[in-house]
CSV table of C-alpha atoms in Angstrom, one decimal:
chain,number,residue,atom,x,y,z
A,1,MET,CA,37.6,142.6,161.8
A,2,GLY,CA,40.0,145.4,162.4
A,3,LEU,CA,39.8,146.7,158.9
A,4,LEU,CA,36.1,147.1,158.7
A,5,SER,CA,33.6,148.6,161.1
A,6,LYS,CA,31.0,146.2,162.4
A,7,LYS,CA,28.3,147.7,160.2
A,8,ASP,CA,30.6,147.4,157.1
A,9,ALA,CA,31.6,143.9,157.9
A,10,ALA,CA,27.9,143.0,158.1
A,11,LEU,CA,27.6,144.1,154.4
A,12,ILE,CA,29.9,141.3,153.4
A,13,LYS,CA,28.8,138.7,155.9
A,14,ASP,CA,25.0,138.9,155.8
A,15,PRO,CA,24.6,138.0,152.1
A,16,LEU,CA,26.7,134.9,152.7
A,17,ALA,CA,24.0,133.5,155.1
A,18,ASP,CA,20.9,135.2,156.4
A,19,ASN,CA,20.4,137.6,153.6
A,20,ASN,CA,21.7,135.5,150.8
A,21,PRO,CA,20.7,136.9,147.4
A,22,ILE,CA,19.6,133.6,145.9
A,23,THR,CA,17.9,131.8,148.8
A,24,ILE,CA,16.5,134.8,150.7
A,25,GLN,CA,16.2,137.7,148.3
A,26,VAL,CA,15.4,135.4,145.4
A,27,LEU,CA,17.7,137.3,143.0
A,28,GLY,CA,19.8,135.7,140.3
A,29,ILE,CA,17.8,132.5,140.2
A,30,CYS,CA,17.8,132.4,136.4
A,31,SER,CA,21.5,132.1,136.1
A,32,ALA,CA,21.6,129.6,139.0
A,33,LEU,CA,19.6,127.3,136.7
A,34,ALA,CA,21.4,128.0,133.5
A,35,ILE,CA,25.1,127.5,134.4
A,36,THR,CA,25.3,125.1,137.3
A,37,ALA,CA,25.6,121.9,135.3
A,38,GLU,CA,29.3,122.0,135.8
A,39,LEU,CA,31.5,123.5,138.5
A,40,GLU,CA,33.9,125.3,136.2
A,41,ALA,CA,31.2,127.4,134.6
A,42,ALA,CA,29.7,128.2,138.0
A,43,ILE,CA,33.1,129.5,139.3
A,44,VAL,CA,33.7,131.6,136.2
A,45,MET,CA,30.3,133.1,136.5
A,46,SER,CA,30.8,133.8,140.2
A,47,VAL,CA,34.0,135.6,139.6
A,48,SER,CA,32.5,137.7,136.7
A,49,VAL,CA,29.6,138.7,138.8
A,50,LEU,CA,31.9,139.6,141.7
A,51,PHE,CA,33.8,141.9,139.3
A,52,VAL,CA,30.8,143.5,137.6
A,53,LEU,CA,28.7,144.0,140.8
A,54,GLY,CA,31.6,145.4,142.8
A,55,ILE,CA,32.5,148.0,140.1
A,56,GLY,CA,28.9,148.6,139.0
A,57,ASN,CA,27.7,149.3,142.5
A,58,VAL,CA,30.5,151.9,143.0
A,59,VAL,CA,29.7,153.6,139.6
A,60,ILE,CA,26.0,153.8,140.4
A,61,SER,CA,26.6,155.0,143.9
A,62,LEU,CA,28.9,157.8,142.6
A,63,MET,CA,26.2,158.8,140.1
A,64,ARG,CA,23.3,158.4,142.5
A,65,ASN,CA,22.7,162.2,143.0
A,66,ILE,CA,22.7,163.1,139.4
A,67,ILE,CA,20.6,160.1,138.0
A,68,PRO,CA,17.1,161.3,137.1
A,69,SER,CA,14.7,159.0,139.0
A,70,LYS,CA,12.4,158.6,136.0
A,71,ILE,CA,14.9,156.8,133.9
A,72,ARG,CA,17.1,155.3,136.6
A,73,ILE,CA,16.5,151.7,135.5
A,74,ILE,CA,17.6,152.5,132.0
A,75,VAL,CA,20.7,154.3,133.3
A,76,GLN,CA,21.5,151.3,135.4
A,77,LEU,CA,21.1,149.0,132.5
A,78,ILE,CA,23.3,151.1,130.3
A,79,VAL,CA,26.0,151.3,133.0
A,80,VAL,CA,26.2,147.6,133.4
A,81,ALA,CA,25.9,146.8,129.7
A,82,ALA,CA,28.7,149.3,128.9
A,83,LEU,CA,30.9,147.9,131.7
A,84,VAL,CA,30.5,144.3,130.6
A,85,ILE,CA,31.0,145.0,126.9
A,86,ILE,CA,34.2,147.0,127.5
A,87,VAL,CA,35.6,144.3,129.7
A,88,ASP,CA,34.7,141.7,127.0
A,89,GLN,CA,36.4,143.7,124.3
A,90,VAL,CA,39.6,144.2,126.4
A,91,LEU,CA,39.7,140.5,127.2
A,92,LYS,CA,39.3,139.7,123.5
A,93,ALA,CA,42.3,141.8,122.7
A,94,PHE,CA,44.6,140.9,125.5
A,95,ALA,CA,43.4,137.5,126.9
A,96,TYR,CA,41.7,135.8,124.0
A,97,GLU,CA,41.5,132.4,125.5
A,98,LEU,CA,39.9,133.7,128.7
A,99,SER,CA,37.4,135.7,126.7
A,100,LYS,CA,36.3,132.6,124.8
A,101,THR,CA,35.4,131.0,128.1
A,102,LEU,CA,33.6,134.1,129.3
A,103,SER,CA,31.7,135.1,126.2
A,104,VAL,CA,28.8,132.9,127.0
A,105,PHE,CA,28.3,134.7,130.3
A,106,VAL,CA,28.4,138.2,129.0
A,107,GLY,CA,24.7,138.2,128.1
A,108,LEU,CA,23.8,136.4,131.3
A,109,ILE,CA,25.6,139.0,133.4
A,110,ILE,CA,23.9,142.0,131.8
A,111,THR,CA,20.4,140.6,132.4
A,112,ASN,CA,21.2,139.1,135.8
A,113,CYS,CA,18.6,140.5,138.2
A,114,ILE,CA,21.0,140.3,141.1
A,115,ILE,CA,23.0,143.2,139.6
A,116,MET,CA,20.0,145.4,138.9
A,117,GLY,CA,18.5,144.4,142.2
A,118,ARG,CA,21.6,145.6,144.2
A,119,PHE,CA,21.9,148.8,142.2
A,120,GLU,CA,18.3,149.6,142.9
A,121,ALA,CA,18.1,148.5,146.5
A,122,PHE,CA,21.5,149.6,147.8
A,123,ALA,CA,23.8,151.6,145.5
A,124,LEU,CA,21.2,154.3,144.8
A,125,GLY,CA,21.0,155.1,148.5
A,126,ASN,CA,24.5,154.6,149.9
A,127,GLY,CA,28.0,155.8,149.5
A,128,ALA,CA,30.6,154.3,147.2
A,129,TRP,CA,32.6,152.3,149.8
A,130,ARG,CA,29.6,150.8,151.4
A,131,SER,CA,28.2,150.0,148.0
A,132,PHE,CA,31.4,148.3,147.0
A,133,LEU,CA,31.2,146.1,150.1
A,134,ASP,CA,27.6,145.4,149.4
A,135,GLY,CA,28.4,144.4,145.9
A,136,ILE,CA,31.3,142.1,146.9
A,137,GLY,CA,29.2,140.6,149.7
A,138,ASN,CA,26.2,139.8,147.5
A,139,ALA,CA,28.4,138.5,144.7
A,140,LEU,CA,30.1,136.1,147.2
A,141,GLY,CA,26.7,135.0,148.5
A,142,TYR,CA,25.6,134.4,145.0
A,143,GLY,CA,28.8,132.5,144.2
A,144,VAL,CA,28.6,130.2,147.2
A,145,ILE,CA,25.1,129.0,146.2
A,146,LEU,CA,26.1,128.6,142.6
A,147,ILE,CA,29.2,126.6,143.5
A,148,ILE,CA,27.3,124.3,145.9
A,149,VAL,CA,24.6,123.6,143.4
A,150,ALA,CA,27.1,123.0,140.6
A,151,PHE,CA,29.2,120.7,142.9
A,152,PHE,CA,26.2,118.4,143.4
A,153,ARG,CA,24.9,118.6,139.8
A,154,GLU,CA,28.3,117.8,138.2
A,155,LEU,CA,29.2,115.1,140.7
A,156,LEU,CA,25.9,113.3,140.6
A,157,GLY,CA,25.0,114.1,137.0
A,158,ALA,CA,28.3,113.5,135.2
A,159,GLY,CA,30.4,111.8,137.9
A,160,THR,CA,33.1,114.5,137.4
A,161,LEU,CA,34.3,117.6,139.3
A,162,LEU,CA,36.0,120.4,137.2
A,163,GLY,CA,36.1,117.8,134.4
A,164,PHE,CA,38.1,115.2,136.4
A,165,LYS,CA,36.5,111.8,136.6
A,166,VAL,CA,36.4,111.5,140.4
A,167,LEU,CA,34.0,108.6,140.4
A,168,GLY,CA,35.7,106.5,137.8
A,169,ASP,CA,34.9,105.9,134.1
A,170,PRO,CA,31.2,105.2,133.4
A,171,ILE,CA,31.9,103.6,130.0
A,172,GLU,CA,34.9,101.5,131.1
A,173,LYS,CA,33.0,100.6,134.3
A,174,THR,CA,35.8,101.5,136.7
A,175,GLY,CA,35.7,103.1,140.2
A,176,VAL,CA,32.2,103.2,141.8
A,177,TYR,CA,30.7,102.3,138.4
A,178,ALA,CA,32.2,98.8,138.8
A,179,PHE,CA,29.7,98.3,141.6
A,180,GLY,CA,26.7,99.1,139.4
A,181,TYR,CA,26.5,102.9,140.2
A,182,GLU,CA,25.0,105.0,137.4
A,183,ASN,CA,25.1,108.7,136.8
A,184,ASN,CA,21.8,110.4,137.4
A,185,GLY,CA,21.3,112.1,134.0
A,186,PHE,CA,18.4,114.1,135.4
A,187,MET,CA,20.8,116.0,137.6
A,188,ILE,CA,22.3,117.9,134.6
A,189,MET,CA,18.9,119.0,133.5
A,190,PRO,CA,17.8,122.6,134.5
A,191,PRO,CA,14.9,121.5,136.8
A,192,MET,CA,17.3,119.8,139.2
A,193,ALA,CA,19.0,123.1,139.9
A,194,LEU,CA,15.7,124.4,141.2
A,195,ILE,CA,15.3,121.3,143.4
A,196,VAL,CA,18.9,121.6,144.8
A,197,VAL,CA,18.3,125.3,145.5
A,198,GLY,CA,15.1,124.3,147.2
A,199,ILE,CA,16.9,121.8,149.4
A,200,ILE,CA,19.4,124.6,150.3
A,201,ILE,CA,16.6,126.9,151.3
A,202,TRP,CA,15.0,124.2,153.3
A,203,VAL,CA,18.2,123.4,155.2
A,204,GLN,CA,18.9,127.1,155.8
A,205,ARG,CA,15.4,127.8,157.2
A,206,THR,CA,15.4,124.7,159.4
A,207,ARG,CA,18.6,125.9,161.0
A,208,ASN,CA,17.4,129.5,161.4
A,209,LYS,CA,13.7,129.7,162.2
A,210,ALA,CA,13.7,133.5,162.1
A,211,LEU,CA,13.9,133.3,158.3
A,212,ILE,CA,10.6,131.6,157.9
A,213,GLU,CA,7.9,133.9,156.7
A,214,ASP,CA,4.3,133.5,158.0
G,1,MET,CA,18.0,168.4,144.6
G,2,SER,CA,15.3,166.0,143.8
G,3,ASN,CA,13.4,168.8,142.2
G,4,LYS,CA,16.3,169.4,139.8
G,5,THR,CA,16.7,165.8,138.8
G,6,ASP,CA,12.9,165.3,138.4
G,7,SER,CA,12.4,167.9,135.7
G,8,ASN,CA,11.7,166.8,132.2
G,9,LEU,CA,14.4,169.0,130.7
G,10,TYR,CA,17.1,167.5,133.1
G,11,THR,CA,16.0,164.0,132.3
G,12,ILE,CA,16.2,164.5,128.5
G,13,LEU,CA,19.6,166.3,128.8
G,14,PHE,CA,20.9,163.5,131.1
G,15,ALA,CA,19.7,160.8,128.6
G,16,ILE,CA,21.4,162.6,125.7
G,17,ALA,CA,24.6,163.1,127.6
G,18,MET,CA,24.6,159.5,128.7
G,19,VAL,CA,24.1,158.2,125.2
G,20,VAL,CA,26.9,160.3,123.8
G,21,VAL,CA,29.4,159.4,126.5
G,22,VAL,CA,28.6,155.7,126.6
G,23,GLY,CA,28.4,155.5,122.8
G,24,GLY,CA,31.7,157.3,122.4
G,25,LEU,CA,33.4,155.1,124.9
G,26,LEU,CA,32.2,151.9,123.3
G,27,ALA,CA,33.1,153.1,119.8
G,28,PHE,CA,36.5,154.2,121.0
G,29,THR,CA,37.2,150.8,122.7
G,30,ALA,CA,36.0,148.8,119.8
G,31,SER,CA,38.0,150.7,117.2
G,32,ALA,CA,41.1,150.9,119.3
G,33,LEU,CA,41.1,147.2,120.0
G,34,LYS,CA,40.0,146.0,116.6
G,35,PRO,CA,43.4,145.2,115.1
G,36,ARG,CA,44.4,143.1,118.1
G,37,ILE,CA,41.1,141.3,118.1
G,38,ASN,CA,41.3,140.6,114.4
G,39,ASN,CA,44.8,139.2,114.8
G,40,ASN,CA,43.6,137.0,117.7
G,41,GLU,CA,40.8,135.6,115.5
G,42,ARG,CA,43.2,134.9,112.7
G,43,LEU,CA,45.5,133.0,114.9
G,44,GLU,CA,42.6,131.1,116.3
G,45,LYS,CA,41.5,130.0,112.9
G,46,GLN,CA,45.0,128.7,112.2
G,47,GLN,CA,45.0,126.9,115.5
G,48,ASN,CA,41.6,125.3,114.8
G,49,ILE,CA,42.6,124.1,111.3
G,50,LEU,CA,45.9,122.7,112.7
G,51,TYR,CA,44.0,121.0,115.5
G,52,ALA,CA,41.6,119.2,113.1
G,53,MET,CA,44.5,117.7,111.2
G,54,GLY,CA,46.1,116.5,114.4
G,55,VAL,CA,48.7,119.2,114.9
G,56,ASN,CA,47.9,120.1,118.5
G,57,ALA,CA,49.3,119.9,122.1
G,58,ASN,CA,46.6,117.5,123.4
G,59,ASP,CA,47.3,115.8,126.7
G,60,GLU,CA,45.4,112.6,127.8
G,61,SER,CA,42.0,114.0,128.0
G,62,SER,CA,41.7,117.7,127.0
G,63,ALA,CA,41.9,119.5,123.7
G,64,ILE,CA,44.9,121.9,123.6
G,65,PHE,CA,45.9,124.0,120.7
G,66,VAL,CA,49.4,124.7,119.6
G,67,SER,CA,50.5,128.0,121.1
G,68,THR,CA,49.6,131.3,119.3
G,69,ASP,CA,53.3,132.0,118.9
G,70,GLU,CA,53.9,128.9,117.0
G,71,ALA,CA,50.7,128.9,115.0
G,72,PRO,CA,51.7,131.0,112.0
G,73,GLU,CA,54.9,129.0,111.5
G,74,LEU,CA,53.2,125.6,111.9
G,75,PHE,CA,50.4,126.7,109.7
G,76,SER,CA,52.7,127.5,106.8
G,77,LYS,CA,54.6,124.3,107.4
G,78,TYR,CA,51.7,121.9,107.5
G,79,ILE,CA,49.1,123.5,105.2
G,80,THR,CA,50.6,123.1,101.8
G,81,LYS,CA,47.7,124.4,99.7
G,82,GLN,CA,44.6,126.5,100.3
G,83,LEU,CA,41.9,126.0,97.7
G,84,VAL,CA,38.7,127.9,96.9
G,85,ILE,CA,36.1,125.7,95.2
G,86,GLN,CA,33.4,127.5,93.3
G,87,GLY,CA,31.3,125.2,91.2
G,88,LYS,CA,33.8,123.4,88.9
G,89,ASN,CA,36.4,126.1,89.4
G,90,VAL,CA,39.2,125.3,91.8
G,91,THR,CA,41.7,128.1,92.5
G,92,GLU,CA,44.5,128.5,95.0
G,93,ASP,CA,44.3,131.3,97.4
G,94,LYS,CA,46.8,131.9,100.2
G,95,GLU,CA,44.2,133.7,102.3
G,96,ALA,CA,41.4,131.2,101.8
G,97,TYR,CA,41.3,130.5,105.5
G,98,LEU,CA,40.2,134.0,106.1
G,99,ILE,CA,37.0,133.5,104.0
G,100,ASP,CA,34.0,134.2,106.2
G,101,VAL,CA,31.9,131.1,106.0
G,102,LYS,CA,28.9,133.0,107.4
G,103,LYS,CA,29.0,135.6,104.7
G,104,GLU,CA,29.4,132.9,102.0
G,105,GLN,CA,26.3,131.2,103.3
G,106,THR,CA,24.3,134.4,103.2
G,107,SER,CA,25.4,135.2,99.7
G,108,ALA,CA,24.7,131.7,98.6
G,109,LYS,CA,21.1,132.1,99.8
G,110,ALA,CA,20.8,135.2,97.7
G,111,GLY,CA,21.6,133.0,94.7
G,112,ASN,CA,25.4,133.6,94.3
G,113,ALA,CA,27.7,130.6,93.8
G,114,ARG,CA,29.3,129.9,97.1
G,115,ARG,CA,33.1,130.0,97.6
G,116,LEU,CA,34.1,126.9,99.5
G,117,PRO,CA,37.5,127.0,101.1
G,118,LEU,CA,39.4,123.7,101.5
G,119,PHE,CA,42.8,123.4,103.1
G,120,VAL,CA,45.2,120.7,102.1
G,121,GLY,CA,47.6,119.7,104.8
G,122,VAL,CA,50.4,117.1,104.8
G,123,LYS,CA,51.6,115.5,108.1
G,124,ASP,CA,53.9,112.4,108.3
G,125,GLY,CA,53.3,111.8,104.6
G,126,LYS,CA,49.6,111.7,104.9
G,127,THR,CA,47.3,114.2,103.1
G,128,TYR,CA,44.4,115.8,105.0
G,129,TYR,CA,41.6,117.9,103.4
G,130,ILE,CA,40.2,120.3,105.9
G,131,ALA,CA,36.9,122.0,105.4
G,132,PRO,CA,35.3,124.7,107.6
G,133,ILE,CA,31.7,124.2,108.5
G,134,ARG,CA,29.1,126.4,110.2
G,135,GLY,CA,25.6,125.9,111.5
G,136,LYS,CA,23.1,126.5,114.2
G,137,GLY,CA,23.0,125.1,117.7
G,138,LEU,CA,20.4,125.6,120.4
G,139,TRP,CA,21.1,129.2,121.2
G,140,ASP,CA,23.5,130.5,118.7
G,141,ALA,CA,26.0,129.6,116.0
G,142,ILE,CA,28.1,126.5,116.0
G,143,TRP,CA,31.1,125.9,113.7
G,144,GLY,CA,34.0,123.6,113.2
G,145,TYR,CA,36.7,122.2,111.0
G,146,ILE,CA,36.7,118.7,109.7
G,147,ALA,CA,39.8,117.0,108.4
G,148,LEU,CA,39.0,114.3,105.8
G,149,ASP,CA,41.1,111.9,103.7
G,150,LYS,CA,40.4,111.7,99.9
G,151,ASN,CA,37.6,109.1,100.5
G,152,MET,CA,35.8,111.5,102.8
G,153,VAL,CA,36.6,109.5,106.0
G,154,VAL,CA,37.0,111.8,109.0
G,155,GLN,CA,40.5,112.1,110.2
G,156,GLY,CA,40.0,114.8,112.8
G,157,ALA,CA,37.3,117.2,114.0
G,158,TYR,CA,37.1,120.4,115.8
G,159,PHE,CA,33.9,122.0,117.0
G,160,ASP,CA,33.2,125.3,118.7
G,161,HIS,CA,30.1,127.3,119.6
G,162,LYS,CA,29.1,130.8,120.5
G,163,GLY,CA,26.7,130.2,123.4
G,164,GLU,CA,25.6,126.6,123.9
G,165,THR,CA,24.7,125.6,127.5
G,166,ALA,CA,27.7,125.0,129.7
G,167,GLY,CA,27.9,121.4,130.7
G,168,LEU,CA,25.5,120.2,128.0
G,169,GLY,CA,25.6,121.6,124.5
G,170,ALA,CA,29.0,123.3,125.2
G,171,ASN,CA,30.5,119.8,125.5
G,172,ILE,CA,30.7,119.5,121.7
G,173,LYS,CA,34.1,121.1,122.0
G,174,GLN,CA,35.3,118.4,124.4
G,175,ARG,CA,37.6,115.6,123.3
G,176,PHE,CA,35.2,112.8,124.2
G,177,PHE,CA,32.8,114.1,121.6
G,178,MET,CA,35.1,115.4,118.9
G,179,ASP,CA,37.3,112.3,119.0
G,180,ASP,CA,34.3,110.1,118.3
G,181,PHE,CA,34.2,111.4,114.8
G,182,ILE,CA,37.7,110.2,113.9
G,183,GLY,CA,37.4,107.2,111.5
G,184,GLU,CA,33.7,107.8,110.7
G,185,ASP,CA,32.9,107.6,107.0
G,186,LEU,CA,30.8,110.4,105.5
G,187,MET,CA,29.9,108.2,102.6
G,188,ASN,CA,27.8,105.0,102.5
G,189,ASN,CA,28.1,102.8,99.5
G,190,GLY,CA,29.3,105.6,97.4
G,191,GLU,CA,26.5,108.0,98.4
G,192,PHE,CA,27.0,110.9,100.7
G,193,LYS,CA,25.2,110.3,103.9
G,194,GLY,CA,26.8,112.5,106.5
G,195,ILE,CA,27.3,111.6,110.2
G,196,THR,CA,24.4,111.7,112.6
G,197,VAL,CA,24.8,112.5,116.2
G,198,ALA,CA,22.5,109.7,117.4
G,199,LYS,CA,20.8,108.9,120.6
G,200,GLY,CA,20.5,105.2,121.3
G,201,ASN,CA,22.8,103.9,118.7
G,202,ASN,CA,24.0,101.5,121.4
G,203,ASP,CA,27.6,102.3,120.7
G,204,PRO,CA,28.9,104.5,123.5
G,205,LYS,CA,32.5,103.6,122.9
G,206,ASN,CA,32.0,104.3,119.2
G,207,ILE,CA,33.6,101.2,118.0
G,208,GLU,CA,31.3,100.9,114.9
G,209,LYS,CA,32.8,103.3,112.4
G,210,ASN,CA,30.8,102.5,109.3
G,211,ASP,CA,27.3,103.3,110.7
G,212,ASN,CA,27.4,107.1,109.9
G,213,GLU,CA,26.6,107.7,113.6
G,214,VAL,CA,28.3,108.9,116.7
G,215,ASP,CA,27.0,108.8,120.2
G,216,ALA,CA,25.0,111.9,121.3
G,217,ILE,CA,25.5,113.9,124.5
G,218,ALA,CA,22.8,113.5,127.1
G,219,GLY,CA,20.9,116.8,127.5
G,220,ALA,CA,22.2,118.3,124.3
G,221,THR,CA,19.7,117.0,121.8
G,222,ILE,CA,19.2,120.2,119.8
G,223,THR,CA,22.9,121.1,119.8
G,224,GLY,CA,23.6,117.5,118.6
G,225,ASP,CA,21.0,117.8,115.9
G,226,GLY,CA,22.6,121.0,114.8
G,227,VAL,CA,26.0,119.3,114.5
G,228,SER,CA,24.4,116.5,112.3
G,229,ALA,CA,22.6,119.1,110.1
G,230,MET,CA,25.7,121.2,109.8
G,231,LEU,CA,27.9,118.2,108.8
G,232,LYS,CA,25.4,117.1,106.2
G,233,SER,CA,24.5,120.4,104.5
G,234,GLU,CA,28.1,121.8,104.5
G,235,LEU,CA,30.2,118.8,103.6
G,236,LYS,CA,27.8,117.6,101.0
G,237,GLN,CA,28.9,120.6,98.8
G,238,TYR,CA,32.4,119.2,98.8
G,239,VAL,CA,31.4,115.8,97.4
G,240,SER,CA,31.9,116.7,93.7
G,241,TYR,CA,35.4,117.9,94.4
G,242,PHE,CA,36.3,114.8,96.3
G,243,LYS,CA,35.1,112.7,93.4
G,244,THR,CA,37.7,114.4,91.2
G,245,LEU,CA,40.4,113.2,93.6
G,246,LYS,CA,39.9,109.5,92.8
């Protein structure tokens, strides 16, 4: 990594694995349940969070010396809410189609604990550049888990990926359905997201014993 | 430094400044972008209405509108009449499609006679009657446009939603759900019955068209019930007008 110092590069890399926001920090679990029934929604949400967390972290970091500590949570909330609403309005005016897809996620982003969590834990105590990297890193780590979970839920639950019928048609009985395979309807229910996240956590901790708490 | 930001006075001043700045910023963005947003919403209504009567750019499996550039032209080409039905009065109104269904519902609850918009479209010699409908899903509003023939048999349907769950309730705007409504009869032996989004109607391919039922989406029970309720309560109000067409 010529571009980034070793310490800075760790800000991007750690959240992807050993300090993942969902599986290790347990941030952003709620949206991991809500929008992983299909892959497309998970990707859209990941990109939105990447954008909001990257910029939000920078804004909070720049303001960190003037924010009164007594009301810092409220200030953080207002910053992220204002940011999301402005982006939403701009999209509605200039990219209406895209804004229709995203509108569902606006509320989910504002209340996403990963955003407040990173503001509070990192941006309030670090410079703008490092905060930006931290935001990008954590959003990527969040996105990776979301996309993995959504991949399995959409594939096993609906037999599709990004809406394409990769396993054949369940009603016409083509593809694997011709051999008696059935979609597992339970996979598209929210509880299965928890179970898939649980399996990821299990795999991750089996591979790296240092992550296991006593 | 921390002393300064910890004082009550500083905190209050900071809060006031923050509210003014953020409030001003949001108000400015909202009012600056409003005309563009309104225009986009108007074009979307035209696209939705055209979609319901089969003027769209659908490919094999996904629902695709006509482009926003073409929408106004196609709208004036295909939609020949826009009616407003209020009790027994039927008037023409070129801007009927801009009537806010939500406002009409609220004012009807307050005891006023509701204005019901109905758009008459002609395509390939066939006449379509398109009605806007609005109701409640699981999380937020759902709405749509239903194209009917004069016997109240569905010729096309478009549904949309504000915040239904992605992958579950949000699928009401997918072709596989909307297309199931085509050919379904809202009437049953001369009585208005509506169309129920039914679980276990044992008709996943939706071959049975006279059962007043379409196949539900798994995991979207409440959204589906919302669609049934919306179709029933909204389209029922048009029955007396449709009776005059015969």
